[in-house]
mmCIF file of C-alpha atoms in Angstrom:
data_model
loop_
_atom_site.group_PDB
_atom_site.id
_atom_site.type_symbol
_atom_site.label_atom_id
_atom_site.label_comp_id
_atom_site.label_asym_id
_atom_site.label_seq_id
_atom_site.Cartn_x
_atom_site.Cartn_y
_atom_site.Cartn_z
ATOM 1 C CA MET A 1190 -68.323 -74.718 7.976
ATOM 2 C CA THR A 1191 -67.856 -72.066 5.448
ATOM 3 C CA LEU A 1192 -68.616 -70.348 1.937
ATOM 4 C CA ASP A 1193 -66.229 -72.663 -0.144
ATOM 5 C CA ASP A 1194 -67.898 -75.279 1.450
ATOM 6 C CA LEU A 1195 -70.834 -74.300 0.485
ATOM 7 C CA LEU A 1196 -70.381 -73.687 -3.718
ATOM 8 C CA ALA A 1197 -69.602 -77.538 -4.023
ATOM 9 C CA LEU A 1198 -72.726 -78.414 -2.492
ATOM 10 C CA ASP A 1199 -75.882 -79.649 -5.436
ATOM 11 C CA ARG A 1200 -79.364 -78.612 -4.103
ATOM 12 C CA SER A 1201 -80.309 -81.583 -2.560
ATOM 13 C CA ALA A 1202 -77.076 -81.068 -0.329
ATOM 14 C CA LEU A 1203 -77.983 -77.649 0.233
ATOM 15 C CA ASP A 1204 -82.114 -78.057 1.185
ATOM 16 C CA ALA A 1205 -80.485 -80.694 3.637
ATOM 17 C CA LEU A 1206 -78.845 -77.804 4.589
ATOM 18 C CA LEU A 1207 -81.355 -74.804 4.881
ATOM 19 C CA THR A 1208 -83.585 -77.855 6.585
ATOM 20 C CA ALA A 1209 -81.226 -77.950 9.468
ATOM 21 C CA GLY A 1210 -80.211 -74.315 9.703
ATOM 22 C CA HIS A 1211 -80.761 -72.110 12.116
ATOM 23 C CA PRO A 1212 -82.765 -69.300 13.343
ATOM 24 C CA VAL A 1213 -80.546 -65.226 11.695
ATOM 25 C CA SER A 1214 -80.919 -61.996 14.286
ATOM 26 C CA THR A 1215 -82.422 -59.378 12.833
ATOM 27 C CA ASP A 1216 -80.133 -57.203 14.245
ATOM 28 C CA ALA A 1217 -77.096 -59.030 12.664
ATOM 29 C CA LEU A 1218 -79.003 -57.814 9.627
ATOM 30 C CA VAL A 1219 -80.063 -54.186 9.641
ATOM 31 C CA ASN A 1220 -77.985 -51.555 8.167
ATOM 32 C CA ARG A 1221 -75.534 -53.574 6.101
ATOM 33 C CA GLU A 1222 -75.247 -54.955 3.442
ATOM 34 C CA PHE A 1223 -74.750 -58.076 2.742
ATOM 35 C CA HIS A 1224 -72.574 -60.297 0.002
ATOM 36 C CA GLY A 1225 -74.678 -62.363 -1.900
ATOM 37 C CA VAL A 1226 -73.211 -65.931 -4.545
ATOM 38 C CA SER A 1227 -75.824 -68.397 -6.435
ATOM 39 C CA LEU A 1228 -75.345 -71.213 -6.040
ATOM 40 C CA GLY A 1229 -76.716 -74.217 -7.309
ATOM 41 C CA LEU A 1230 -77.474 -73.061 -10.950
ATOM 42 C CA PRO A 1231 -75.142 -74.304 -14.190
ATOM 43 C CA ARG A 1232 -72.509 -72.396 -15.111
ATOM 44 C CA PHE A 1233 -74.559 -71.206 -18.522
ATOM 45 C CA VAL A 1234 -77.638 -69.874 -16.614
ATOM 46 C CA GLU A 1235 -75.071 -67.799 -13.821
ATOM 47 C CA ARG A 1236 -73.264 -65.778 -17.370
ATOM 48 C CA LEU A 1237 -77.015 -65.075 -18.214
ATOM 49 C CA THR A 1238 -77.938 -64.149 -15.335
ATOM 50 C CA TRP A 1239 -75.128 -63.617 -12.017
ATOM 51 C CA LYS A 1240 -73.092 -65.203 -9.880
ATOM 52 C CA LYS A 1241 -72.281 -62.051 -7.602
ATOM 53 C CA PHE A 1242 -74.766 -59.630 -6.101
ATOM 54 C CA LYS A 1243 -74.771 -57.397 -3.035
ATOM 55 C CA LYS A 1244 -78.380 -57.754 -0.962
ATOM 56 C CA VAL A 1245 -78.592 -54.875 1.870
ATOM 57 C CA PHE A 1246 -81.072 -55.351 4.896
ATOM 58 C CA VAL A 1247 -82.608 -51.463 6.541
ATOM 59 C CA GLN A 1248 -83.960 -50.843 8.934
ATOM 60 C CA ARG A 1249 -87.003 -47.713 8.424
ATOM 61 C CA ASP A 1250 -89.217 -48.078 11.400
ATOM 62 C CA ASP A 1251 -90.493 -50.628 12.923
ATOM 63 C CA ALA A 1252 -89.622 -52.867 10.259
ATOM 64 C CA ILE A 1253 -86.908 -54.359 8.129
ATOM 65 C CA HIS A 1254 -86.756 -53.510 4.418
ATOM 66 C CA GLY A 1255 -84.447 -53.696 1.809
ATOM 67 C CA TYR A 1256 -83.627 -54.930 -2.022
ATOM 68 C CA ASN A 1257 -80.573 -56.224 -4.217
ATOM 69 C CA GLU A 1258 -78.247 -54.436 -5.756
ATOM 70 C CA ALA A 1259 -76.138 -55.743 -9.070
ATOM 71 C CA VAL A 1260 -72.299 -56.074 -9.004
ATOM 72 C CA GLU A 1261 -69.244 -56.063 -10.876
ATOM 73 C CA GLN A 1262 -69.121 -60.073 -12.229
ATOM 74 C CA ASN A 1263 -65.710 -60.424 -11.659
ATOM 75 C CA ALA A 1264 -64.120 -63.785 -9.584
ATOM 76 C CA LEU A 1265 -66.020 -64.593 -6.447
ATOM 77 C CA ASP A 1266 -62.468 -63.420 -4.035
ATOM 78 C CA ALA A 1267 -62.192 -59.834 -5.791
ATOM 79 C CA PRO A 1268 -64.479 -57.576 -4.025
ATOM 80 C CA TRP A 1269 -68.325 -56.696 -4.862
ATOM 81 C CA ILE A 1270 -67.960 -53.584 -7.523
ATOM 82 C CA SER A 1271 -71.574 -52.007 -6.975
ATOM 83 C CA VAL A 1272 -72.764 -51.600 -10.858
ATOM 84 C CA ARG A 1273 -73.664 -47.507 -11.769
ATOM 85 C CA LYS A 1274 -75.997 -45.799 -14.509
ATOM 86 C CA ARG A 1275 -75.996 -42.975 -14.260
ATOM 87 C CA GLY A 1276 -73.980 -42.163 -11.255
ATOM 88 C CA GLU A 1277 -76.468 -43.981 -8.607
ATOM 89 C CA PRO A 1278 -76.217 -48.433 -7.517
ATOM 90 C CA VAL A 1279 -78.100 -50.422 -9.644
ATOM 91 C CA ARG A 1280 -80.449 -51.564 -6.793
ATOM 92 C CA TYR A 1281 -83.792 -53.537 -7.973
ATOM 93 C CA TRP A 1282 -86.369 -56.579 -5.949
ATOM 94 C CA HIS A 1283 -86.329 -54.642 -2.476
ATOM 95 C CA PHE A 1284 -88.652 -56.231 0.095
ATOM 96 C CA HIS A 1285 -89.321 -56.372 3.607
ATOM 97 C CA LEU A 1286 -87.992 -58.893 6.379
ATOM 98 C CA ARG A 1287 -90.266 -60.561 8.907
ATOM 99 C CA PRO A 1288 -90.036 -63.678 10.351
ATOM 100 C CA CYS A 1289 -91.221 -66.606 8.864
ATOM 101 C CA ASP A 1290 -94.559 -68.488 10.401
ATOM 102 C CA GLU A 1291 -97.374 -71.321 9.271
ATOM 103 C CA ARG A 1292 -96.795 -69.959 4.754
ATOM 104 C CA VAL A 1293 -93.385 -70.953 5.206
ATOM 105 C CA PRO A 1294 -92.853 -74.591 3.519
ATOM 106 C CA THR A 1295 -92.131 -75.708 6.895
ATOM 107 C CA ALA A 1296 -88.501 -77.350 6.779
ATOM 108 C CA TRP A 1297 -87.628 -74.094 6.036
ATOM 109 C CA ASN A 1298 -89.524 -72.116 8.364
ATOM 110 C CA ARG A 1299 -86.188 -72.250 10.863
ATOM 111 C CA GLY A 1300 -85.367 -68.611 9.936
ATOM 112 C CA LEU A 1301 -86.342 -65.378 8.528
ATOM 113 C CA LEU A 1302 -88.396 -64.862 5.189
ATOM 114 C CA ILE A 1303 -87.575 -62.193 3.239
ATOM 115 C CA ASP A 1304 -90.972 -61.307 1.335
ATOM 116 C CA TYR A 1305 -90.819 -59.044 -1.824
ATOM 117 C CA ALA A 1306 -94.106 -59.037 -2.366
ATOM 118 C CA PRO A 1307 -95.345 -55.478 -0.053
ATOM 119 C CA PRO A 1308 -93.075 -53.821 -3.068
ATOM 120 C CA ALA A 1309 -94.336 -55.080 -5.281
ATOM 121 C CA LYS A 1310 -95.951 -53.789 -7.820
ATOM 122 C CA PRO A 1311 -99.551 -55.829 -9.132
ATOM 123 C CA TRP A 1312 -97.773 -56.530 -12.624
ATOM 124 C CA ASP A 1313 -93.895 -57.410 -11.336
ATOM 125 C CA VAL A 1314 -93.413 -61.098 -10.224
ATOM 126 C CA MET A 1315 -91.846 -60.508 -7.505
ATOM 127 C CA ARG A 1316 -94.482 -59.812 -5.995
ATOM 128 C CA PHE A 1317 -94.902 -63.818 -5.623
ATOM 129 C CA MET A 1318 -91.931 -64.680 -4.640
ATOM 130 C CA ARG A 1319 -89.966 -65.175 -0.905
ATOM 131 C CA ASP A 1320 -86.709 -66.296 0.711
ATOM 132 C CA PRO A 1321 -85.994 -68.293 3.489
ATOM 133 C CA LEU A 1322 -82.967 -67.682 5.122
ATOM 134 C CA VAL A 1323 -81.018 -69.301 7.815
ATOM 135 C CA ALA A 1324 -77.984 -69.327 9.822
ATOM 136 C CA VAL A 1325 -75.905 -71.972 8.489
ATOM 137 C CA ASN A 1326 -73.755 -71.777 10.995
ATOM 138 C CA PRO A 1327 -75.436 -71.943 14.599
ATOM 139 C CA GLY A 1328 -75.038 -68.377 16.616
ATOM 140 C CA SER A 1329 -73.204 -66.109 13.422
ATOM 141 C CA ALA A 1330 -73.982 -64.075 11.022
ATOM 142 C CA ASP A 1331 -70.902 -65.285 8.467
ATOM 143 C CA LEU A 1332 -73.070 -67.407 6.531
ATOM 144 C CA LEU A 1333 -76.665 -67.514 5.748
ATOM 145 C CA LEU A 1334 -78.432 -69.650 3.033
ATOM 146 C CA GLY A 1335 -81.045 -69.074 1.594
ATOM 147 C CA VAL A 1336 -83.391 -70.147 -1.495
ATOM 148 C CA SER A 1337 -86.700 -68.959 -3.902
ATOM 149 C CA TYR A 1338 -89.709 -69.673 -3.873
ATOM 150 C CA ALA A 1339 -92.896 -68.104 -5.361
ATOM 151 C CA GLU A 1340 -96.066 -68.468 -3.308
ATOM 152 C CA LEU A 1341 -98.828 -68.468 -5.387
ATOM 153 C CA GLY A 1342 -102.273 -69.000 -3.467
ATOM 154 C CA PRO A 1343 -101.946 -72.300 -1.740
ATOM 155 C CA LEU A 1344 -98.773 -73.420 -3.700
ATOM 156 C CA ARG A 1345 -95.460 -73.103 -2.192
ATOM 157 C CA ILE A 1346 -92.975 -74.064 -5.939
ATOM 158 C CA PRO A 1347 -89.519 -74.015 -4.869
ATOM 159 C CA THR A 1348 -87.067 -72.890 -7.477
ATOM 160 C CA PRO A 1349 -83.610 -73.955 -8.269
ATOM 161 C CA THR A 1350 -82.536 -70.226 -6.948
ATOM 162 C CA TRP A 1351 -79.976 -70.614 -4.287
ATOM 163 C CA PHE A 1352 -78.209 -67.660 -2.540
ATOM 164 C CA ALA A 1353 -75.422 -67.947 0.623
ATOM 165 C CA LEU A 1354 -75.126 -64.787 2.571
ATOM 166 C CA VAL A 1355 -71.766 -63.432 3.755
ATOM 167 C CA PRO A 1356 -71.259 -59.162 5.997
ATOM 168 C CA GLY A 1357 -70.654 -56.440 3.915
ATOM 169 C CA ASP A 1358 -69.810 -53.135 4.770
ATOM 170 C CA PRO A 1359 -72.361 -51.337 7.067
ATOM 171 C CA VAL A 1360 -74.895 -48.764 5.275
ATOM 172 C CA ALA A 1361 -76.037 -45.741 6.791
ATOM 173 C CA ALA A 1362 -79.578 -46.330 7.900
#
């Protein structure tokens, strides 16, 4: 399966693919950026938000941390060019990467979990967000699939926010 294949799928098909997904090796993610593409959102929502972004994973001490990075909203086949403010890349929604556990909805617990809670401030709504992440193709981190859900106490509330990740450049640790 390719990114082009994922772009053609509706949310129901994306859900089936995530449910059938494959484990992801953290070694394939550490110290690299991934080019992200939003999936399954109406075009008008993408125009108000974004279609393209970067997700960066870095090893620090014994944990994997990361963040999203804003990129120019050019064509999908164009380079992922970081948006800069005062000369620095625009980084947002910092996270920790960890294995899925019993708190992740059973259908989605095959891979890793992007967890925004630990670095989020108490007033930041992102502290409730989690993104299960799986490999679409077995044994390969060349195409990853994720979805966001809110964890509110015992409730797990899915969002319409699906995304694909494909490897980008290595980053300094």
